[in-house]
Amino acid sequence: LFQKNYFLNFQTRDTGRSDQGYRLSFGAYGKFRFEIVGNETPHDFTNTAVSLYQETAPGVFSFPSALRTSLQNNSALLPSVLGGAQPLDMSIRRKLVSGLLEYTPTAGWAFQVQYSREAEGGFRPLGALLGSNMLELPEPIQYRTQQTKAGVEYGGKRGGFQASFSNSVFTNQVS
C-alpha cells in the first residue's frame, strides 16, 4: 500500500461457522504493526442430553416439587415422566479477541502492548453421587479471562535490555 511503505493483511478461517477465526494486521514496515485476532471454538459434549431438573437461577438446578410428589406417590409414573425430560445443551463456546501494537521508533528500540479477552460459556457434564445412584449433572460455565501485556526492548552495540509487565484476571460469573 502507498508505494510499499505500508502493509495490510486480512485472513479468515471457516467464516460464518461456529469455529470461525479472523486476523487483521496493518502497519508500516520497520515502524509499527497493529493486529486484531478473533476466534470462536465450540466444544459439544453431546447432542442427546435431557434432564428432569429445571434451572431456577444461573447454576442452580432443582427438581420440580409437583413432579417429585407425583413420583413419590406412584413410582410407576417414572417411564412416562422420563419421556417428558427437556433437552439440555451440553456444550461450551469459547470466544477470544485480542489486539497487539508493536512500535519500533528506531533500530534499537521496540515497544509492545497487548490485550486479550476470552469468554467461555455453556454447560459441561459433571458426575455426582446421589445416595447410591450416579448422576451426570450440567455444570454451568461462565468464565472470563483478561490479559494485559506491555514491554520495551533496547539493543545496541554494547548491550541491551528487556523489561515487560504481564497481568491476567480470571472471573467466574457463576457463583
CSV table of C-alpha atoms in Angstrom, one decimal:
chain,number,residue,atom,x,y,z
A,1,LEU,CA,0.0,0.0,0.0
A,2,PHE,CA,1.1,3.6,-0.6
A,3,GLN,CA,4.2,2.8,-2.6
A,4,LYS,CA,5.0,-0.3,-0.5
A,5,ASN,CA,5.7,1.6,2.8
A,6,TYR,CA,2.6,0.1,4.5
A,7,PHE,CA,1.0,-3.3,4.6
A,8,LEU,CA,-2.5,-4.7,5.2
A,9,ASN,CA,-3.3,-8.3,5.7
A,10,PHE,CA,-6.7,-9.9,6.4
A,11,GLN,CA,-7.2,-13.6,7.0
A,12,THR,CA,-10.3,-15.6,7.8
A,13,ARG,CA,-11.0,-19.3,8.6
A,14,ASP,CA,-14.3,-21.1,8.5
A,15,THR,CA,-16.2,-17.8,8.1
A,16,GLY,CA,-19.8,-17.9,9.4
A,17,ARG,CA,-19.3,-21.3,11.1
A,18,SER,CA,-19.2,-22.0,14.9
A,19,ASP,CA,-15.4,-22.4,14.8
A,20,GLN,CA,-14.5,-19.3,12.8
A,21,GLY,CA,-11.4,-17.2,13.1
A,22,TYR,CA,-10.2,-13.8,11.9
A,23,ARG,CA,-7.0,-11.9,11.8
A,24,LEU,CA,-6.4,-8.3,10.6
A,25,SER,CA,-3.0,-6.6,10.7
A,26,PHE,CA,-1.7,-3.4,9.2
A,27,GLY,CA,1.3,-1.2,9.7
A,28,ALA,CA,4.4,0.5,8.3
A,29,TYR,CA,7.4,-1.7,7.6
A,30,GLY,CA,10.0,-1.3,10.2
A,31,LYS,CA,7.9,1.2,12.3
A,32,PHE,CA,4.7,-0.2,13.7
A,33,ARG,CA,2.3,-3.1,13.4
A,34,PHE,CA,-1.3,-3.3,14.7
A,35,GLU,CA,-3.1,-6.7,14.8
A,36,ILE,CA,-6.6,-7.8,15.9
A,37,VAL,CA,-7.4,-11.5,16.2
A,38,GLY,CA,-10.8,-13.1,16.9
A,39,ASN,CA,-11.5,-16.8,17.3
A,40,GLU,CA,-14.6,-18.9,18.3
A,41,THR,CA,-14.2,-22.5,19.4
A,42,PRO,CA,-17.1,-24.9,20.1
A,43,HIS,CA,-16.9,-27.9,22.4
A,44,ASP,CA,-20.0,-30.1,22.0
A,45,PHE,CA,-20.1,-32.9,24.6
A,46,THR,CA,-23.3,-34.5,23.3
A,47,ASN,CA,-26.5,-33.6,21.4
A,48,THR,CA,-28.7,-36.1,23.2
A,49,ALA,CA,-28.7,-34.8,26.8
A,50,VAL,CA,-32.0,-34.5,28.6
A,51,SER,CA,-33.0,-33.5,32.2
A,52,LEU,CA,-35.9,-33.5,34.5
A,53,TYR,CA,-34.2,-30.8,36.5
A,54,GLN,CA,-35.0,-27.1,35.8
A,55,GLU,CA,-32.6,-24.3,36.0
A,56,THR,CA,-34.1,-21.8,38.5
A,57,ALA,CA,-31.2,-19.4,38.6
A,58,PRO,CA,-27.8,-19.4,36.9
A,59,GLY,CA,-26.1,-22.6,38.0
A,60,VAL,CA,-29.0,-23.7,40.3
A,61,PHE,CA,-31.0,-26.7,39.2
A,62,SER,CA,-34.0,-28.1,41.1
A,63,PHE,CA,-36.4,-30.9,40.7
A,64,PRO,CA,-40.0,-29.6,40.4
A,65,SER,CA,-41.8,-30.3,43.7
A,66,ALA,CA,-45.1,-31.4,42.0
A,67,LEU,CA,-43.2,-33.9,39.9
A,68,ARG,CA,-41.3,-35.2,43.0
A,69,THR,CA,-44.5,-35.6,44.9
A,70,SER,CA,-46.2,-37.5,42.0
A,71,LEU,CA,-43.2,-39.9,41.7
A,72,GLN,CA,-43.1,-40.5,45.5
A,73,ASN,CA,-46.8,-41.4,45.5
A,74,ASN,CA,-46.7,-43.5,42.4
A,75,SER,CA,-43.3,-44.7,41.1
A,76,ALA,CA,-45.0,-46.4,38.1
A,77,LEU,CA,-45.2,-43.0,36.6
A,78,LEU,CA,-41.4,-42.8,36.1
A,79,PRO,CA,-41.4,-44.1,32.5
A,80,SER,CA,-43.9,-41.5,31.3
A,81,VAL,CA,-42.2,-38.8,33.3
A,82,LEU,CA,-38.8,-39.6,31.7
A,83,GLY,CA,-40.5,-39.3,28.3
A,84,GLY,CA,-41.1,-35.6,29.1
A,85,ALA,CA,-37.5,-34.8,30.0
A,86,GLN,CA,-36.4,-31.5,28.5
A,87,PRO,CA,-33.4,-31.3,26.0
A,88,LEU,CA,-30.3,-29.7,27.5
A,89,ASP,CA,-27.5,-28.1,25.5
A,90,MET,CA,-24.3,-29.7,26.8
A,91,SER,CA,-21.7,-27.6,25.1
A,92,ILE,CA,-19.3,-24.8,25.7
A,93,ARG,CA,-18.4,-21.9,23.4
A,94,ARG,CA,-15.1,-20.1,23.7
A,95,LYS,CA,-14.6,-16.6,22.2
A,96,LEU,CA,-11.3,-14.9,22.1
A,97,VAL,CA,-10.5,-11.4,21.0
A,98,SER,CA,-7.0,-9.9,21.2
A,99,GLY,CA,-5.2,-6.8,20.0
A,100,LEU,CA,-1.5,-6.1,19.6
A,101,LEU,CA,0.5,-2.9,18.9
A,102,GLU,CA,4.2,-3.0,18.2
A,103,TYR,CA,6.2,0.2,17.7
A,104,THR,CA,9.8,0.5,16.6
A,105,PRO,CA,10.8,4.2,16.5
A,106,THR,CA,14.5,3.3,15.8
A,107,ALA,CA,16.5,0.3,15.0
A,108,GLY,CA,17.5,-0.1,18.7
A,109,TRP,CA,14.1,0.4,20.4
A,110,ALA,CA,10.9,-1.6,20.4
A,111,PHE,CA,7.7,-1.2,22.3
A,112,GLN,CA,4.8,-3.7,22.6
A,113,VAL,CA,1.3,-3.5,24.1
A,114,GLN,CA,-1.1,-6.4,24.0
A,115,TYR,CA,-4.6,-7.1,25.4
A,116,SER,CA,-6.9,-10.2,25.1
A,117,ARG,CA,-10.3,-11.2,26.4
A,118,GLU,CA,-11.5,-14.7,26.4
A,119,ALA,CA,-15.1,-15.7,27.3
A,120,GLU,CA,-16.2,-19.3,27.8
A,121,GLY,CA,-19.8,-20.2,28.5
A,122,GLY,CA,-22.2,-23.1,28.4
A,123,PHE,CA,-22.6,-26.4,30.3
A,124,ARG,CA,-20.3,-29.4,30.7
A,125,PRO,CA,-21.2,-32.8,32.2
A,126,LEU,CA,-20.3,-33.2,35.9
A,127,GLY,CA,-20.6,-36.6,37.7
A,128,ALA,CA,-22.4,-36.6,41.0
A,129,LEU,CA,-23.3,-39.3,43.6
A,130,LEU,CA,-26.9,-39.1,44.9
A,131,GLY,CA,-27.3,-41.8,47.5
A,132,SER,CA,-26.2,-44.9,45.7
A,133,ASN,CA,-27.1,-43.5,42.3
A,134,MET,CA,-24.5,-41.9,39.9
A,135,LEU,CA,-25.9,-38.9,38.1
A,136,GLU,CA,-24.4,-36.7,35.4
A,137,LEU,CA,-25.5,-33.1,36.0
A,138,PRO,CA,-24.9,-29.9,33.9
A,139,GLU,CA,-22.1,-27.8,35.3
A,140,PRO,CA,-22.6,-24.1,34.3
A,141,ILE,CA,-19.5,-22.4,32.9
A,142,GLN,CA,-19.2,-18.6,32.6
A,143,TYR,CA,-15.5,-17.8,32.6
A,144,ARG,CA,-13.9,-14.6,31.7
A,145,THR,CA,-10.1,-14.1,31.3
A,146,GLN,CA,-8.5,-10.8,30.5
A,147,GLN,CA,-4.8,-10.5,29.9
A,148,THR,CA,-2.7,-7.3,29.5
A,149,LYS,CA,1.0,-7.2,28.5
A,150,ALA,CA,3.4,-4.4,27.9
A,151,GLY,CA,7.1,-4.4,27.1
A,152,VAL,CA,10.1,-2.4,26.0
A,153,GLU,CA,13.4,-3.6,24.4
A,154,TYR,CA,16.6,-1.9,23.6
A,155,GLY,CA,19.5,-3.3,21.7
A,156,GLY,CA,22.8,-1.6,20.8
A,157,LYS,CA,26.4,-2.4,20.0
A,158,ARG,CA,27.4,-2.5,23.7
A,159,GLY,CA,24.4,-4.4,25.0
A,160,GLY,CA,20.7,-4.3,25.5
A,161,PHE,CA,17.8,-4.9,27.9
A,162,GLN,CA,14.2,-6.0,28.1
A,163,ALA,CA,11.5,-5.1,30.5
A,164,SER,CA,7.9,-6.3,30.5
A,165,PHE,CA,4.7,-6.4,32.5
A,166,SER,CA,2.0,-9.0,32.4
A,167,ASN,CA,-1.3,-9.3,34.1
A,168,SER,CA,-4.1,-11.9,34.0
A,169,VAL,CA,-7.5,-11.6,35.6
A,170,PHE,CA,-9.9,-14.6,35.8
A,171,THR,CA,-13.5,-14.3,36.9
A,172,ASN,CA,-16.2,-16.9,37.1
A,173,GLN,CA,-19.6,-15.4,36.5
A,174,VAL,CA,-21.4,-18.4,38.2
A,175,SER,CA,-21.2,-18.3,42.0
